[in-house]
XYZ file of C-alpha atoms in Angstrom:
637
model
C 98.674 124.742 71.715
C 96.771 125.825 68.865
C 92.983 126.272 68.307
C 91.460 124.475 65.489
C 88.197 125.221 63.106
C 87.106 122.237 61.354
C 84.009 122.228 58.832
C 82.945 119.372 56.731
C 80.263 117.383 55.188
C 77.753 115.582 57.835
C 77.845 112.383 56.170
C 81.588 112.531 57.291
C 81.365 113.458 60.829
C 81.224 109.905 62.135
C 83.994 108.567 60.296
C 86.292 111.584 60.697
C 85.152 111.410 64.605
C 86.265 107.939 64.744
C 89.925 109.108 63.142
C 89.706 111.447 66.013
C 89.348 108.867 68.747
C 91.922 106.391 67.001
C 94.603 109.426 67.070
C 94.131 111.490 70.184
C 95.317 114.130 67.889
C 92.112 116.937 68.693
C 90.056 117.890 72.348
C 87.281 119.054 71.019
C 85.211 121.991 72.653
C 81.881 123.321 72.473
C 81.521 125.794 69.613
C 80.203 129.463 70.540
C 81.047 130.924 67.143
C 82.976 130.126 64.213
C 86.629 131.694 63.303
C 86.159 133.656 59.702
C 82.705 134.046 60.264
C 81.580 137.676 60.034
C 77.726 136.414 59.689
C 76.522 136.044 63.588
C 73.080 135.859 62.431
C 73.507 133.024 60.400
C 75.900 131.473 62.355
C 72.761 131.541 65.420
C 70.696 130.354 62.655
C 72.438 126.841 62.343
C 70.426 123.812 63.618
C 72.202 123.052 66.975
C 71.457 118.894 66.750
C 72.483 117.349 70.025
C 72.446 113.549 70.681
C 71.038 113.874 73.919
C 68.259 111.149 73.265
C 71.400 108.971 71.822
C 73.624 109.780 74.992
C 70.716 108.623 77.046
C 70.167 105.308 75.161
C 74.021 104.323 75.749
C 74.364 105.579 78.670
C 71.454 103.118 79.895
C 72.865 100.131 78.209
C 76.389 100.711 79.369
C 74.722 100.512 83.070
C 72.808 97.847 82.082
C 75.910 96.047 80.590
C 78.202 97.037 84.025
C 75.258 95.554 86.289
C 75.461 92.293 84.330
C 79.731 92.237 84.707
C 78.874 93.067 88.749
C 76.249 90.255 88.804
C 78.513 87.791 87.229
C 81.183 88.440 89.346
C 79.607 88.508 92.048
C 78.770 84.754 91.560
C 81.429 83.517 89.906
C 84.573 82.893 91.115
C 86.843 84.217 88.619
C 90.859 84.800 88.287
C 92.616 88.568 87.485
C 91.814 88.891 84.133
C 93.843 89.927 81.543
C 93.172 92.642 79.080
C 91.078 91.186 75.518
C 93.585 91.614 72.370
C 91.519 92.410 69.548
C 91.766 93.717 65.724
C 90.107 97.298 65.289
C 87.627 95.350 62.882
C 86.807 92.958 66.344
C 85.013 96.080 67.541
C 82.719 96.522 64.597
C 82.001 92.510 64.954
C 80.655 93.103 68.810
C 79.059 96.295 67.707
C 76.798 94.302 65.079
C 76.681 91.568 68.117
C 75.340 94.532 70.376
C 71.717 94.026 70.758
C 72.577 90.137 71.460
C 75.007 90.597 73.781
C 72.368 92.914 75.483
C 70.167 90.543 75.654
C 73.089 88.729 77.957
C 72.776 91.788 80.504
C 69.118 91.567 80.705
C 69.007 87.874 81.567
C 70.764 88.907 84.312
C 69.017 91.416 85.380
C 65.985 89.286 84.988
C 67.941 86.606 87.650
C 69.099 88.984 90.027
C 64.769 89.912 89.851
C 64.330 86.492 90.394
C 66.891 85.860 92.743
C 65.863 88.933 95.027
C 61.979 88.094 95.300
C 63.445 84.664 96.412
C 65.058 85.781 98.964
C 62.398 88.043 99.575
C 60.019 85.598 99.960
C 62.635 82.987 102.119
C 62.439 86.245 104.790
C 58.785 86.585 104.945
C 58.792 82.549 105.334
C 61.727 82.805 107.859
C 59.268 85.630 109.909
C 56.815 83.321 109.743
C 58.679 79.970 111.347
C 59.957 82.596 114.082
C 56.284 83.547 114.952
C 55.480 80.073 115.404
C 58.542 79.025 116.961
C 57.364 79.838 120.215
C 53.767 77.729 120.141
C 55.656 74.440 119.664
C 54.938 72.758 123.073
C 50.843 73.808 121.987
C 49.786 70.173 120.558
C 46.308 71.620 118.930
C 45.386 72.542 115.703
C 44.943 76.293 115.793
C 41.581 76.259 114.199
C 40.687 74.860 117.211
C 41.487 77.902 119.245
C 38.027 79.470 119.308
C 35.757 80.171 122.426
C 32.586 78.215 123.055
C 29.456 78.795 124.365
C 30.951 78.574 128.279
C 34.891 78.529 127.641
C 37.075 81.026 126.425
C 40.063 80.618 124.702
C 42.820 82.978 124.851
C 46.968 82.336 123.882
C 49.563 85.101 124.149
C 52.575 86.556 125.828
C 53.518 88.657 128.667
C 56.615 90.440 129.621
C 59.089 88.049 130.968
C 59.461 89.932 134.167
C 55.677 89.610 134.662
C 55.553 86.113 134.136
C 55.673 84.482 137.387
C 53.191 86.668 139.353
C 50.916 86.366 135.926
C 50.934 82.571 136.219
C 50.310 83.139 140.364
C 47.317 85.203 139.463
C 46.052 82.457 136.733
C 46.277 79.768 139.162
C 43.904 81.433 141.620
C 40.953 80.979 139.387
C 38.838 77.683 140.112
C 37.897 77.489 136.435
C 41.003 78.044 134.324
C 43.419 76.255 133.040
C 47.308 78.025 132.104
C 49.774 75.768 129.997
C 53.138 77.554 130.631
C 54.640 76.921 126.598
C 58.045 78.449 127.798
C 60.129 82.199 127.100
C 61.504 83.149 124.121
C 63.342 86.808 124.284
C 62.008 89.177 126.237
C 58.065 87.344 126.529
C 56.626 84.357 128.082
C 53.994 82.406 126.235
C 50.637 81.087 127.841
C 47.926 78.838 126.885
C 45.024 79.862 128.518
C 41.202 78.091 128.903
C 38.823 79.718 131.295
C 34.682 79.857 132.552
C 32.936 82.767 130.329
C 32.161 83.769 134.727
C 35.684 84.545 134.891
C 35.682 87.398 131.617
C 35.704 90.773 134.017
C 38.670 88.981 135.985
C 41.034 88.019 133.096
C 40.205 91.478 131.193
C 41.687 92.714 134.517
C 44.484 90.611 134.639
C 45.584 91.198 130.686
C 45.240 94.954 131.343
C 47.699 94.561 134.444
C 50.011 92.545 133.236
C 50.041 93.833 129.617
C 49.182 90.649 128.338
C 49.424 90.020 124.099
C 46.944 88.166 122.801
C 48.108 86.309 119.434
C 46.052 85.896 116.389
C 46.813 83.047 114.240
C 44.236 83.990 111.123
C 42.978 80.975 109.420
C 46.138 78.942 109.579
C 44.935 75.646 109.844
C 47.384 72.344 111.887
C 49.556 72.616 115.210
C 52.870 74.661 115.273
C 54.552 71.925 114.582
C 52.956 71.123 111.550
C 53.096 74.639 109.953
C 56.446 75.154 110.867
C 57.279 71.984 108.728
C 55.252 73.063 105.477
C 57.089 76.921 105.881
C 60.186 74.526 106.460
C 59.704 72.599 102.667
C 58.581 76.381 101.390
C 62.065 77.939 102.288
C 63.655 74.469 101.117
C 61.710 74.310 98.157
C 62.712 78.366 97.344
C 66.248 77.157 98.194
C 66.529 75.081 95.428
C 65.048 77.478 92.862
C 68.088 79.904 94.146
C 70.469 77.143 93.778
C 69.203 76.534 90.135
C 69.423 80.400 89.468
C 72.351 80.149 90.556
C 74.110 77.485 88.202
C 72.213 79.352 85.569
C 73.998 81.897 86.022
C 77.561 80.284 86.034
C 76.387 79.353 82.943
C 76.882 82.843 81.522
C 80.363 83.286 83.053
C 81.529 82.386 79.429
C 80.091 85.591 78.223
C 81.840 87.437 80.105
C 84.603 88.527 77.561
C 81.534 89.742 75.175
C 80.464 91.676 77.599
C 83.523 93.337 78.552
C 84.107 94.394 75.404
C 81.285 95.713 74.050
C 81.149 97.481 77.873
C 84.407 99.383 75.782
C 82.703 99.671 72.652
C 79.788 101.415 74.298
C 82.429 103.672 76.297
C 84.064 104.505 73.125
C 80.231 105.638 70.808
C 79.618 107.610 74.271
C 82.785 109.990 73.798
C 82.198 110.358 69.860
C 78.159 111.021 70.915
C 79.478 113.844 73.602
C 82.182 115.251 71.089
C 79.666 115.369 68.387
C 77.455 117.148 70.949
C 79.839 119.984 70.870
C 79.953 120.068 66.960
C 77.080 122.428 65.310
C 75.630 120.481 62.377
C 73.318 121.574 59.485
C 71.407 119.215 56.769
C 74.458 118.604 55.465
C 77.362 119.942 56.736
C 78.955 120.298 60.168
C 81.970 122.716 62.534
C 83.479 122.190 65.319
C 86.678 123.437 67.597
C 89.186 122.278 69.005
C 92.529 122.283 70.359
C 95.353 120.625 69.295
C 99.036 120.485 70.216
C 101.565 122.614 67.625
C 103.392 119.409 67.091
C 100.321 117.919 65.611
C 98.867 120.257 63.210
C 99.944 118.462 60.562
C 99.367 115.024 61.750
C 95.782 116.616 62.076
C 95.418 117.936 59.059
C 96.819 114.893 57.191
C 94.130 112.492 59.098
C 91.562 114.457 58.207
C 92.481 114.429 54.589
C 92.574 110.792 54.643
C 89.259 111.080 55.739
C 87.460 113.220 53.312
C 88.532 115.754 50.491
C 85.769 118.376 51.419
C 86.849 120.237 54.143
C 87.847 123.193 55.544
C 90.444 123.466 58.152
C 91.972 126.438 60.004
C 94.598 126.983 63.118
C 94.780 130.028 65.382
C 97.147 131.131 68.092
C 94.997 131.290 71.590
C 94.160 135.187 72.086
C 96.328 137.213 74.537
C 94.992 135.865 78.577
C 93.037 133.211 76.597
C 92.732 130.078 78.390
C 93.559 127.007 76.737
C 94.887 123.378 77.837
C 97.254 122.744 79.421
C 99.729 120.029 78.067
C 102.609 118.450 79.826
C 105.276 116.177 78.561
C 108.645 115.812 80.469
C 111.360 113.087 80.831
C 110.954 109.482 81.910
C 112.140 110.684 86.303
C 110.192 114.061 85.768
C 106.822 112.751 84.466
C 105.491 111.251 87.689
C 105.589 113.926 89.512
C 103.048 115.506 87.249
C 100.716 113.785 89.537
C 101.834 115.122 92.518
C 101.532 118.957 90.959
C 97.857 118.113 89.908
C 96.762 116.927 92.844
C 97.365 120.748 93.692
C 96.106 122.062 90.497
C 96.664 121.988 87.053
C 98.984 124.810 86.151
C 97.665 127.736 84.614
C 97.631 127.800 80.407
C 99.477 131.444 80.994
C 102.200 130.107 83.638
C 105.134 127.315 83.264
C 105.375 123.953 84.159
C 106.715 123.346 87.339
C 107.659 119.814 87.073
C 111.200 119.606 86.762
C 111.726 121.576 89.940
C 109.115 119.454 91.397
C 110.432 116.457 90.866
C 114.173 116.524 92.381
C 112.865 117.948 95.526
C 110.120 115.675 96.103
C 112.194 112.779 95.999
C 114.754 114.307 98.051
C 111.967 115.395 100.955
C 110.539 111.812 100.756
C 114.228 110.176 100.371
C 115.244 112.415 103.305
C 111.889 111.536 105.722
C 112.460 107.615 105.570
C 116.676 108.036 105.139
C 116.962 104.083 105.393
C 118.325 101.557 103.062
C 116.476 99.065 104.056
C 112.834 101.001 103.440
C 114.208 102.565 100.431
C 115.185 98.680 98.681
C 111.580 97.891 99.417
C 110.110 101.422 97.886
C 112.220 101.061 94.861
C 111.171 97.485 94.397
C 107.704 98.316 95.096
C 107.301 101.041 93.468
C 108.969 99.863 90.126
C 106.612 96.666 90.086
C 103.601 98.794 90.707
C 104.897 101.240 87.892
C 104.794 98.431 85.652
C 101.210 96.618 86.425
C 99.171 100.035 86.957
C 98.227 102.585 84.164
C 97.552 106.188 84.471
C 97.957 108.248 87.484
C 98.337 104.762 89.496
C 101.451 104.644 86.990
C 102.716 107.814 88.099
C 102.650 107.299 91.815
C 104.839 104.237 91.063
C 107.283 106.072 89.688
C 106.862 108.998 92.766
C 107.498 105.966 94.788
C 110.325 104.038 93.065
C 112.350 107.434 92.790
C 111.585 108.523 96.788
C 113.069 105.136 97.426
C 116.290 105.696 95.424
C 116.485 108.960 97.557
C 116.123 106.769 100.669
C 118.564 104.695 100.072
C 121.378 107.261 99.461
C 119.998 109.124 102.635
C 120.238 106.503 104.653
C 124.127 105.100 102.996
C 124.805 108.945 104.659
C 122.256 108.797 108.079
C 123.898 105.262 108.518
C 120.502 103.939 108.626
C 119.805 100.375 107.602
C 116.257 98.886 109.028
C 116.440 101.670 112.082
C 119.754 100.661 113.869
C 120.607 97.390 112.374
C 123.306 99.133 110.521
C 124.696 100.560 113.580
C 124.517 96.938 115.703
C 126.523 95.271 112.762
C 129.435 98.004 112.699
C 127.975 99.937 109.751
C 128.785 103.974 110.209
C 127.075 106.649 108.195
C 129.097 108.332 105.714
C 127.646 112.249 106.916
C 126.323 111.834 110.336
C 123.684 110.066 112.591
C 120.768 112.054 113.483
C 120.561 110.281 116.413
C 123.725 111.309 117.695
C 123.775 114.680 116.388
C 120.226 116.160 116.194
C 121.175 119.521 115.980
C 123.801 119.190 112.634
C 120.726 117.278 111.310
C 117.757 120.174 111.817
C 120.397 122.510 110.517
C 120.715 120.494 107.355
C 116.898 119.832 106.953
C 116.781 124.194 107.678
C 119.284 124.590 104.832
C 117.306 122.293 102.148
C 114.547 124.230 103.085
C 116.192 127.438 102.884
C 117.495 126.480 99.119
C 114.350 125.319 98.083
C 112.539 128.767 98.813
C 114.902 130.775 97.079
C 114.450 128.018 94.011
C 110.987 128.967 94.480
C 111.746 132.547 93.917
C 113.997 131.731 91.396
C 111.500 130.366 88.975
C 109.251 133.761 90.330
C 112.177 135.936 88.566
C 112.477 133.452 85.278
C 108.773 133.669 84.628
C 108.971 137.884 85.356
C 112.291 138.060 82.860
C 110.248 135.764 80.217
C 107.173 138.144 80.096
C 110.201 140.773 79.586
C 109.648 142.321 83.308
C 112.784 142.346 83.943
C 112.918 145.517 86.575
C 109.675 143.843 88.309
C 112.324 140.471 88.026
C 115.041 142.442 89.918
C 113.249 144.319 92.368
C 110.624 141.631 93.839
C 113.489 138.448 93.766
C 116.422 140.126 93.552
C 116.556 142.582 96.320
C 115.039 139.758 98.340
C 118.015 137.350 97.191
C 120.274 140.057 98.378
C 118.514 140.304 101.932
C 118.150 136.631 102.479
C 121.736 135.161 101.434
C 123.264 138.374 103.535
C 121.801 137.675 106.520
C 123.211 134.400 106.770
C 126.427 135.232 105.237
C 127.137 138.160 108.016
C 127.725 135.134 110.402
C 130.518 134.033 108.095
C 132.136 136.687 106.370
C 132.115 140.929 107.145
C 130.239 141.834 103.669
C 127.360 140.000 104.124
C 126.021 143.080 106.156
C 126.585 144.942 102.937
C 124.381 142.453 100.437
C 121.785 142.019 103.403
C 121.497 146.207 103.774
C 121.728 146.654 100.021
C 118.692 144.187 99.614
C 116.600 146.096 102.119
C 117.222 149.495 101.064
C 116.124 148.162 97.239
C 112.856 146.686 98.765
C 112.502 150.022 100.654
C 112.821 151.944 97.402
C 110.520 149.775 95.440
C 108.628 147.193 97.014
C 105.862 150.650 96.951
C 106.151 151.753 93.877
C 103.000 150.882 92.319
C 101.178 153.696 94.754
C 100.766 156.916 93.993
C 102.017 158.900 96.946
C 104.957 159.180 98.635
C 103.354 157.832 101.571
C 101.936 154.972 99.898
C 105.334 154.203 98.517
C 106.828 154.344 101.564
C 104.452 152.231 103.512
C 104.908 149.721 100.961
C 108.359 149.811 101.483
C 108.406 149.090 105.226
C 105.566 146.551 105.049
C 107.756 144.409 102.237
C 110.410 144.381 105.002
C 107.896 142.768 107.059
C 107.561 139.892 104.957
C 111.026 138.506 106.265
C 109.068 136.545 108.648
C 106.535 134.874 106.360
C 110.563 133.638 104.565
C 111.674 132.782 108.396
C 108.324 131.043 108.781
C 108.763 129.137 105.253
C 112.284 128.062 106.918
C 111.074 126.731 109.965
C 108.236 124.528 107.920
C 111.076 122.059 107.074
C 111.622 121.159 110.464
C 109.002 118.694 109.731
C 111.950 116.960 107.568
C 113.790 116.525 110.906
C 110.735 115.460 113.025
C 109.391 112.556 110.682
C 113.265 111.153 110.078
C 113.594 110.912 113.613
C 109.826 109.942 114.201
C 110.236 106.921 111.829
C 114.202 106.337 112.833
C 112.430 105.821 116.419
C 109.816 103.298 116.054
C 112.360 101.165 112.967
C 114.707 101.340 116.757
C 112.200 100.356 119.015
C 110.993 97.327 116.595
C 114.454 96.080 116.554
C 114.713 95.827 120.196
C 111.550 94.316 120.762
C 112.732 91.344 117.990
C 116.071 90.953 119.963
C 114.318 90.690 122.872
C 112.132 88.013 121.705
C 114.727 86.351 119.887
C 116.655 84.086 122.447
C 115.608 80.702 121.472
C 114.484 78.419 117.950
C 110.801 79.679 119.334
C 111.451 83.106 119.837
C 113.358 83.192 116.641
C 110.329 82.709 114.963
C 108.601 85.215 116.725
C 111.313 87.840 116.468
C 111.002 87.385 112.937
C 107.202 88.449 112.846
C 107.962 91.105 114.886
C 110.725 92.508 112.953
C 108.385 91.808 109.065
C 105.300 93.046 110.689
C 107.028 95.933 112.492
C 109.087 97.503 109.823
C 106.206 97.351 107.278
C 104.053 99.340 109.598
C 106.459 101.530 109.959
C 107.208 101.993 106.237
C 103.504 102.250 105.520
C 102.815 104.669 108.204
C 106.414 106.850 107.664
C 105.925 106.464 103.724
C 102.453 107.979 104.032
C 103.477 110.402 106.042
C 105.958 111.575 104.055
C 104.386 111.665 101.179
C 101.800 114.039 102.852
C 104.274 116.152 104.511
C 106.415 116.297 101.238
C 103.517 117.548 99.210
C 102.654 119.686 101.835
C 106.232 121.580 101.289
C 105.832 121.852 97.924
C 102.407 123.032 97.736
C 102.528 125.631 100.340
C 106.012 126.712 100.873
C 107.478 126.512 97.102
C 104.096 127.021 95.038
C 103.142 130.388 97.502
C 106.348 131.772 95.742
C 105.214 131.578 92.027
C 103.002 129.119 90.820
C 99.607 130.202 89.425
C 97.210 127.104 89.169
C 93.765 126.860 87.485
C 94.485 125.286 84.204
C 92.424 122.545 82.713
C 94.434 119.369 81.440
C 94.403 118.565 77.806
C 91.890 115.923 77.279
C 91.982 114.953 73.599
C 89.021 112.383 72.266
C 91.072 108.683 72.451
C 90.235 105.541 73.283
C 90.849 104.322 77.055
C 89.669 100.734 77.243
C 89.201 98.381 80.561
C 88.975 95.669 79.444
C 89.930 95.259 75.346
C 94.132 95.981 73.929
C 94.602 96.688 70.073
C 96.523 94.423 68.613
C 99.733 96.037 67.362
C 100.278 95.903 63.689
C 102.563 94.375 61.872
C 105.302 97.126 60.010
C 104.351 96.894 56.396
């Protein structure tokens, strides 16, 4: 990776920034100072012109324009749509077409308005019918409802618990008259007339019984009546939705316009922010960069294309400077990139990991389903996701397809086919079936995980040797390869002792030797020796292989017998069917999952712990990443 200084002429910026995007050549950063420049003064002096008031502006219309794609799909039924092909010059087309195609967005915006104070109104209209819902059975007009000179008037509601004894007090009066209009919810509603001589009592009798007297306002008909002109109101506002609504199908045909200048926009926001980085004068501009060594040239020639005033210049990143980090493996190693930065991007200053990544994460996920059956339907899956999705969604495809290729030889070894459908048709594993011999298979799953820690340790010593530490290379790996393959090896043959006791009289020696004393040096000594149980404890972590094979082996098993249970007639073939489809994909869902987690987990703490150094930020050039819009390829002149 190399750092780049760029100066040119303003009136060149956007077209050389648009070369820039086309490419994906140059990540531009923002510029502190400028390489060759010995003038700081000046340098501070330079009008730093941002496009924040620009950023702004497009930021607001690409919202505007992504409400407007929300609103019409919202309403519209539409299929999966396929990306737009277009020309390059298609894009300058939609961005003369933008303020029209904005006017699009605000019409809907201005019918989702509309549409909302409908509905807002239909509620309040709908609250309205409920209040009078309960005053059907009162057959007067309501500006009726007002006391006289000797009667008083009252309507209202008590508690429906109340109700009865409220009606028993009423009823005791000799001039009063209750109409009982029914319950609705928790209340009962009364109609009440009654002598002006009886005030004191029913003021008593409202107090006691927590009665709720209703005010109607100047509404003017019965109950019945206003319910059935708030009835034509919400029918009437019903219609006007209904009208919006076809409206706004209307517009599904702009949809494609929309989509693509929603890209367009996306694409003048990452030139804007670049350019934001830039420092510009009246007429000239600078900016910095990165770019990858394999495309200095292609860099430089673009930019000549371009513009013949210019000034161009490449540096090598200063020693511990930070710079991007850029990946690029092999077709089956460049998925697993994913699963790495999920952890973290590696460090500018440390190596890629991938390559070691890659086998063993496909053999931990193989090894944690080990079944044909589930590794046919990963490698299927995962191949036909691979080939619809983009990005990292592309990646985990490939993560998948490959764990399934690993299942599938797993389980050709574990005998495993669909749980124990292999077994009930004859089929015998080629290595051994974990089933039968639990034991043989933890020791295996130990042993991977023994291998893959001293891998771990291994790449520890490479990236030691290639900074040229090569004693630091031999005394922090290699001592502990001598300990950790002689302790095993004493079992087996009478020198292992030797290797295991040369290995921990080196870490004795050394392990300290960064301290000053003798006592320091020894003390580190003796507490490197300790750290043979953080290895046993790294060793013991890949039990988990063991425990989610036999987890998933288990359930595949217990599905199975549930189907053959089922299964003993044309009906309960059916149903053993469903049983078996719906079973098994749990399982692989749930088990898959699983080990994907539990695979990551392995590589993350037990084999990055040994060497990896994280941190990094990913290269992120200027390009173009559409949704919606594909270039049309051109045509080989």
């Amino acid at each position: 990776m190399s750092k780049v200084d760029l100066i040119g002429l303003a009136k060149d910026k956007e077209r050389i920034l648009q070369a820039f995007q086309d490419t994906g050549f140059l990540e531009i950063v923002e510029m502190e100072r400028l390489e060759g420049v010995e003038n700081e003064e000046w340098f501070s002096s330079l009008n730093f012109k941002t496009a924040n008031e620009t950023i702004e502006r497009l930021e607001r219309e690409i919202s505007e324009v992504e409400f407007a794609l929300r609103f019409l799909g919202d309403r519209v039924a539409t299929e999966q749509e396929k990306k737009i092909i277009v020309r390059a010059s298609d894009l300058d087309d939609i961005w003369a077409d933008k303020d029209e195609i904005l006017s699009i967005a605000q019409v809907c915006r201005d019918f989702d308005t509309e549409e909302n104070e409908i509905d807002s109104r239909r509620h309040r209209l709908r609250n309205e019918v409920d209040k009078y819902i309960p005053w059907l059975g009162l057959n007067l007009s309501l500006e009726d409802l007002e006391d006289t000179a000797h009667v008083i008037v009252r309507a209202g509601s008590v508690p429906k618990a109340m109700a009865a004894e409220f009606i028993e007090t009423v009823a005791q009066y000799d001039l009063a008259e209750l109409k009982d209009l029914g319950e609705e919810k928790e209340d009962a509603y009364f109609f009440i007339v009654l002598h002006k001589s009886l005030r004191d009592k029913a003021r008593e009798a409202t107090k006691k019984y927590d009665f709720t007297q209703v005010n109607f306002g100047d509404e003017k008909g019965t109950p019945e009546e206003i319910i059935r002109e708030l009835e034509k109101k919400i029918e009437e506002l019903f219609k006007q939705k209904t009208l919006l609504q076809d409206r706004a199908e209307e517009l599904a045909g702009k949809r494609p316009r929309l989509m693509m200048l929603l890209d367009v926009l996306q694409m003048h926001l990452q030139r804007e922010k670049a350019a934001n980085q830039a420092v510009i004068s009246e007429k000239t501009f600078a900016l910095k960069g990165w770019v990858k060594d394999s495309d200095k040239q292609k860099l430089e020639d673009l930019i000549k294309e371009q513009t013949e005033f210019y000034k161009l210049s490449f540096a090598e990143p200063e020693d511990d400077e930070p710079f991007p980090v850029y990946t690029e493996n092999v077709v089956p190693v460049s998925p697993y990139e994913m699963v790495t930065n999920l952890y973290s991007v590696p460090a500018s200053n440390s190596i890629d990991p991938n390559n070691v990544v890659a086998p063993f994460h496909a053999l931990f996920l193989g090894l944690m389903m080990g079944d044909v059956g589930y590794g046919l339907l990963m490698s299927i899956g995962g191949f036909l996701f691979k080939k619809k999705a983009t990005g990292g969604a592309k990646k985990l495809g490939g993560v998948i397809m490959y764990g399934g290729i690993a299942s599938i030889i797993w389980g050709v070894l574990l005998g495993s086919y669909f749980g124990d459908m292999g077994t009930r048709l004859g089929v015998k594993p080629l290595l051994l079936n974990p089933m039968d011999k639990p034991v043989n298979m933890l020791a295996i799953c130990l042993g991977i995980g023994f291998i893959h820690v001293l891998v771990g340790m291994g790449v520890k010593a490479y990236m030691l040797i290639k900074e040229k530490k090569y004693f630091d290379a031999l005394f922090d790996v290699g001592f502990w390869y001598l300990l950790l393959l002689g302790l095993p090896m004493m079992a087996i043959f009478s020198w292992g002792k030797y290797l295991a006791i040369a290995g921990a009289l080196g870490l004795l020696l050394t392990a300290g030797r960064e301290k000053k004393n003798i006592f320091g040096k020894i003390l580190g000594g003796l507490g490197s020796l300790y750290g043979i149980t953080g290895y046993l404890s790294d060793v013991l972590s890949y039990s988990r292989l063991f425990a989610l094979l036999l987890s998933s082996a288990v359930v595949a098993m217990v599905f199975n017998q549930i189907a053959i249970m089922v299964g003993t007639n044309v009906v309960g073939y059916f149903f053993a069917a469903i049983v078996f489809v719906l079973g098994h994909a749990f399982n692989l869902f749930i088990g898959g999952l699983g080990a994907f987690v539990h695979g990551s987990r392995l590589i993350y703490v037990e084999f990055f712990s040994k060497f990896f150094m994280g941190g990094g930020h990913a290269f992120e050039p200027l390009h173009k990443e559409p949704k919606y819009i594909s270039f049309e390829k051109e045509e080989a002149k």
